[in-house]
Coordinates of C-alpha atoms and ligand atoms in Angstrom, one line a residue:
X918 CA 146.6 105.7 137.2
X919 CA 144.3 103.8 134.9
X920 CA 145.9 102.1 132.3
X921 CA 145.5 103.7 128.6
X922 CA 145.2 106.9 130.7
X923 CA 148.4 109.6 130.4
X924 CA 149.2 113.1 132.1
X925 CA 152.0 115.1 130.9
X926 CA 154.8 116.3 133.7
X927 CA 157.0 119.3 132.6
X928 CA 160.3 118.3 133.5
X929 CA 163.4 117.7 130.6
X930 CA 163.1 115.3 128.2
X931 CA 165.3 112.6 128.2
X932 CA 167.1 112.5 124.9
X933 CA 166.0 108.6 123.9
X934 CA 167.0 107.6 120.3
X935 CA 164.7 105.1 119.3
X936 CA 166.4 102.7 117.3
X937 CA 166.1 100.4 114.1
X938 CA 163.3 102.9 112.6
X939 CA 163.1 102.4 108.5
X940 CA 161.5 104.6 105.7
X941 CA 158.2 103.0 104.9
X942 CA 154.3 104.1 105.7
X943 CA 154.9 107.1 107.2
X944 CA 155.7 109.7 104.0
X945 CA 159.1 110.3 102.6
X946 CA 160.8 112.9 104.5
X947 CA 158.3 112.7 107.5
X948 CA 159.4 111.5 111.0
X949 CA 159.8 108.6 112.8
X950 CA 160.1 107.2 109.6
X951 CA 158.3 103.9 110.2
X952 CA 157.8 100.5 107.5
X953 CA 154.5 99.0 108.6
X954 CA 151.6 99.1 107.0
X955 CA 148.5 99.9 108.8
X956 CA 144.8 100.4 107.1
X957 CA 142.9 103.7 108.1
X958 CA 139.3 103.8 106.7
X959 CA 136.0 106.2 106.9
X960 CA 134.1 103.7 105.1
X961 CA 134.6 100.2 104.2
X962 CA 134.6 100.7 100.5
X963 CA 137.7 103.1 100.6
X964 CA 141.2 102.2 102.4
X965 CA 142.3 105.5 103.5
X966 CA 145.8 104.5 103.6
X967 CA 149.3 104.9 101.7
X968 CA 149.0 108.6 100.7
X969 CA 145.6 107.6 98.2
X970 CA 143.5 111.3 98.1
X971 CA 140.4 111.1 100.2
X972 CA 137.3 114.0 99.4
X973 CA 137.2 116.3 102.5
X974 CA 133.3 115.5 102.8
X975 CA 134.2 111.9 103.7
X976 CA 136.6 112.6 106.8
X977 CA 134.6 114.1 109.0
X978 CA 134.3 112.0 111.9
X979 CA 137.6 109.9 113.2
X980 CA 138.6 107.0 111.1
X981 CA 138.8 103.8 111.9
X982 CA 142.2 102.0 112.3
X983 CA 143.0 98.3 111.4
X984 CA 146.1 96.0 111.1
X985 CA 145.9 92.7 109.2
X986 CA 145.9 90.6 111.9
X987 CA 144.4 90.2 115.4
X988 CA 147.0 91.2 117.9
X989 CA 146.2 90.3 121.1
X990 CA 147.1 91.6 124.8
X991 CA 148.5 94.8 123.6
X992 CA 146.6 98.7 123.4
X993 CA 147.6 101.3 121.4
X994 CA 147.2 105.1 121.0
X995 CA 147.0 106.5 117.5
X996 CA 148.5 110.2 116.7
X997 CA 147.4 111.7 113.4
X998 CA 149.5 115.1 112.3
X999 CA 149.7 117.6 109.9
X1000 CA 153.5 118.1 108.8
X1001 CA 152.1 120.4 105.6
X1002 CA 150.7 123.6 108.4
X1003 CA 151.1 127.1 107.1
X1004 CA 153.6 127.3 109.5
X1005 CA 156.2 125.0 107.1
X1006 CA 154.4 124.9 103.7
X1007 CA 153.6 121.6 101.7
X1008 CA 156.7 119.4 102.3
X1009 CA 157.5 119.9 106.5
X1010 CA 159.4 116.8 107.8
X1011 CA 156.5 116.1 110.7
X1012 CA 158.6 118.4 113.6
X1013 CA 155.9 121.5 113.4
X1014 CA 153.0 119.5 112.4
X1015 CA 149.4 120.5 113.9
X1016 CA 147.8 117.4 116.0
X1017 CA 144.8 116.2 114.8
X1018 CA 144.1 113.3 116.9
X1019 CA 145.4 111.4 120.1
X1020 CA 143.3 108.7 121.2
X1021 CA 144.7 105.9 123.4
X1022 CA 143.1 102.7 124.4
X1023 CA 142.7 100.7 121.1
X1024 CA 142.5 97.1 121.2
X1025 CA 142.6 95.0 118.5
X1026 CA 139.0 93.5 118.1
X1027 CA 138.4 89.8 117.6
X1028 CA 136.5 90.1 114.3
X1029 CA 137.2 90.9 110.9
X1030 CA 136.1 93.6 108.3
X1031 CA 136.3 93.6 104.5
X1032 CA 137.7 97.6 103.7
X1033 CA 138.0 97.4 99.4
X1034 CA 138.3 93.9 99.4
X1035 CA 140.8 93.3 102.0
X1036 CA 139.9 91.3 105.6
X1037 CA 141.9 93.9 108.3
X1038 CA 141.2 93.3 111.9
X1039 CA 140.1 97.0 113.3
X1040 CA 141.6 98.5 116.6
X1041 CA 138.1 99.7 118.5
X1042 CA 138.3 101.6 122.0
X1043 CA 135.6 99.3 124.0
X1044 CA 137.0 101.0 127.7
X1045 CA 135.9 104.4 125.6
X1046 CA 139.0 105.7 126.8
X1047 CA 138.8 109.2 126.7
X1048 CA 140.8 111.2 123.9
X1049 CA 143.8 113.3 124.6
X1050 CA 142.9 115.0 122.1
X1051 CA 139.7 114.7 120.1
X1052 CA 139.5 114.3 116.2
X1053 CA 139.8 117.3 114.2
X1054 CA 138.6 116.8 110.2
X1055 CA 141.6 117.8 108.0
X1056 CA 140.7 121.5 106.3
X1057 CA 143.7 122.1 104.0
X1058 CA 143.5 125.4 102.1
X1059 CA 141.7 125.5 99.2
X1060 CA 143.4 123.6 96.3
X1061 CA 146.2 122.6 98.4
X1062 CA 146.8 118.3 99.3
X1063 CA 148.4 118.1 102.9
X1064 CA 149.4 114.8 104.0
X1065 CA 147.8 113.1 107.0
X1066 CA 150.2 110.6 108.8
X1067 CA 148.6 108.5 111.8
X1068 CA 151.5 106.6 113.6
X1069 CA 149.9 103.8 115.9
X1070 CA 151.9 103.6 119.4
X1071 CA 152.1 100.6 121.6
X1072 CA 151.3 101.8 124.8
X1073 CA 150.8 97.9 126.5
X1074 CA 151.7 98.6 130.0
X1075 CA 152.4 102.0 129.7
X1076 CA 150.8 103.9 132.8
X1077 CA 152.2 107.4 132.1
X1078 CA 155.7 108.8 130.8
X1079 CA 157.2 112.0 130.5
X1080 CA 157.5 114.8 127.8
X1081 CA 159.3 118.4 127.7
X1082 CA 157.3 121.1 128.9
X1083 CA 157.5 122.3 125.1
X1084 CA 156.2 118.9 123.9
X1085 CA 153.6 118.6 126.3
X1086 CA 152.6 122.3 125.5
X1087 CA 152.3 121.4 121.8
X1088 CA 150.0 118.5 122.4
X1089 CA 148.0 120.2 124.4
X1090 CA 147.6 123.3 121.7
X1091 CA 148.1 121.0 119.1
X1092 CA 149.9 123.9 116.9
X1093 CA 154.1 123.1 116.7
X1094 CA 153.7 119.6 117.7
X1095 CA 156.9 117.4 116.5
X1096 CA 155.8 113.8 116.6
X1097 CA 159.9 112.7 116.4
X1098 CA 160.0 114.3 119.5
X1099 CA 157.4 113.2 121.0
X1100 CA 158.2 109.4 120.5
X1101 CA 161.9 109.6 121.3
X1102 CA 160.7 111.9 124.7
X1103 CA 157.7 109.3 125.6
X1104 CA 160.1 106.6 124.8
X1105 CA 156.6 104.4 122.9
X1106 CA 157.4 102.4 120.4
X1107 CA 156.0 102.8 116.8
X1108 CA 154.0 100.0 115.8
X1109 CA 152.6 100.9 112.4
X1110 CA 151.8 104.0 110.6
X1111 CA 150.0 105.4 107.6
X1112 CA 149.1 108.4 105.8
X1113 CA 146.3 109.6 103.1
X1114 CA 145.6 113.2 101.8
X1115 CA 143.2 115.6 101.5
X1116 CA 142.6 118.4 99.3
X1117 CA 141.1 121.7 100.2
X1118 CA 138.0 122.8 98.9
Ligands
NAG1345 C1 152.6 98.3 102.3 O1 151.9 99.1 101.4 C2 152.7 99.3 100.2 C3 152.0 100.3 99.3 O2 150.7 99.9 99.1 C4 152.8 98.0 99.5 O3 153.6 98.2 98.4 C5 153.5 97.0 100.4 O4 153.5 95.7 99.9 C6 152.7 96.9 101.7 N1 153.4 96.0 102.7 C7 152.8 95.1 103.3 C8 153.7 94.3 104.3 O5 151.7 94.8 103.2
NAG1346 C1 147.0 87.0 126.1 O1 146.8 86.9 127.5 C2 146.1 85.7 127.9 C3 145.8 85.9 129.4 O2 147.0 86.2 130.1 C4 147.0 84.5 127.5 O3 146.3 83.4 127.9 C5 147.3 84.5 126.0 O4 148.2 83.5 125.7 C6 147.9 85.8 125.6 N1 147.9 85.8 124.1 C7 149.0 86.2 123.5 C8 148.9 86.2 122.0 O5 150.0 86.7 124.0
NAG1347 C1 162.9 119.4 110.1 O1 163.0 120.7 109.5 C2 163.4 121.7 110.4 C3 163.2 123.0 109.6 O2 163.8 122.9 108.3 C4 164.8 121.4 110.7 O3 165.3 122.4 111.6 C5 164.9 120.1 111.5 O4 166.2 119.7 111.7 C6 164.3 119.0 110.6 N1 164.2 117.8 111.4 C7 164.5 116.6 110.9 C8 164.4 115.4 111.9 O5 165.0 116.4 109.8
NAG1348 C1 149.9 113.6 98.6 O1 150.2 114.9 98.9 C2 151.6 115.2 98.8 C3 151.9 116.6 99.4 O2 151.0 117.5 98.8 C4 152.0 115.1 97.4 O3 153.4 115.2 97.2 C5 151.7 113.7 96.9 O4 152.0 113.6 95.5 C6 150.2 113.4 97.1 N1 149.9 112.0 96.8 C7 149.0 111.7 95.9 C8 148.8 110.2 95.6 O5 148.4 112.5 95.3
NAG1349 C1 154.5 125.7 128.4 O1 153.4 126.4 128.7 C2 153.4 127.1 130.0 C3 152.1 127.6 130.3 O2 151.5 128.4 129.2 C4 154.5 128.2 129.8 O3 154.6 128.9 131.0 C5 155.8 127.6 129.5 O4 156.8 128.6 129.2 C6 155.7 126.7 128.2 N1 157.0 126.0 128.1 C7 157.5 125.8 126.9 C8 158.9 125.1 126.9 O5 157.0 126.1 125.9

């Protein structure tokens, strides 16, 4: 299998605890709970990033994900979620969330962009790896703010892995998907992780 590529095998997840995760980027209550900052932005004036409120009108193609420094040698897949559906109201704790994105095969690119003032390195998908699942542009309903979390992977040698049937069945419906789950099943590692909100209009 190429690398940056995944397939999904129904069999039982292994029940992995991923370790040493702290309360930080990813919203209060949301999980994994992860501490490092990551910029997200759909146009360089704006950082899209620690919960700010973004206009609906501005997010509708995929954002662009940076980290403040090159990293070189490693790829990365980026999932962005929903934990405020219909489903759990306002306030759900990321483990019925509806998947809005899940693109692997970032890199980190060599140059630098100014985003509000601050030089971040962006994560670019040169192979033009195909998405697992293609951006869809947050529509909360009217006059209610859901949060958007992305949670950057590291998926550096990873080839494949294996998730529940009932994990792969959420990512590939995208309603009910638990992103704790799905990390502690995959066994990836968090790398970084961010989240902004949207209002409906
Ligand atoms: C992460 O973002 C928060 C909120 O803007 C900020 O307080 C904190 O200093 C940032 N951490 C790093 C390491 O940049
Ligand atoms: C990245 O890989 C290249 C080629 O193997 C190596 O020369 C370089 O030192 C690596 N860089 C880092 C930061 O690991
Ligand atoms: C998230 O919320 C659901 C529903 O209230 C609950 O069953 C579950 O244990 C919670 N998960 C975590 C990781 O807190
Ligand atoms: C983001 O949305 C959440 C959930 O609605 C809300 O609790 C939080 O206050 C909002 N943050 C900002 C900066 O408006
Ligand atoms: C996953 O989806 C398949 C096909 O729709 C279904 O047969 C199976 O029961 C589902 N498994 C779980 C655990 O949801």
């Amino acid at each position: 299998m190429r690398a940056g590529s995944f397939t999904f095998v129904s069999v039982a997840a292994t029940a992995t605890m991923l370790a040493g995760l702290v309360s930080g980027m990813t919203p209060s209550g949301v999980f994994p709970q992860n501490s490092e900052n990551m910029t997200n932005f759909y146009d360089t004036s704006t950082a899209a990033t620690n919960g700010v409120n973004i206009p609906k009108r501005n997010t509708n193609i995929a954002p662009t994900l940076a980290l403040d420094k090159a990293i070189a040698n490693k790829t990365f897949a980026v999932v962005m979620f929903d934990p405020d559906t219909p489903a759990t109201g306002v306030g759900g704790n990321g483990t019925n969330s509806f998947l809005h994105w899940f693109q692997d095969g970032l890199t980190s690119s060599v140059s630098e962009v100014d985003v509000a003032g601050k030089n971040v390195t962006p994560l670019v998908n040169v192979l033009h790896v195909a998405a697992l699942q293609t951006y869809v542009q947050p529509s909360p309903p009217t006059g209610q703010t859901h949060r958007y979390v992305q949670i950057l992977l590291d998926t550096t040698g990873v080839t494949g892995f294996v998730v529940s049937a009932a994990t792969g069945n959420a990512t590939t419906s995208r309603t009910g998907f638990d992103m704790n789950a799905f990390v502690q099943e995959s066994g990836l590692t968090v790398f970084s992780s961010n989240f902004f909100n949207v209002t409906g209009v």
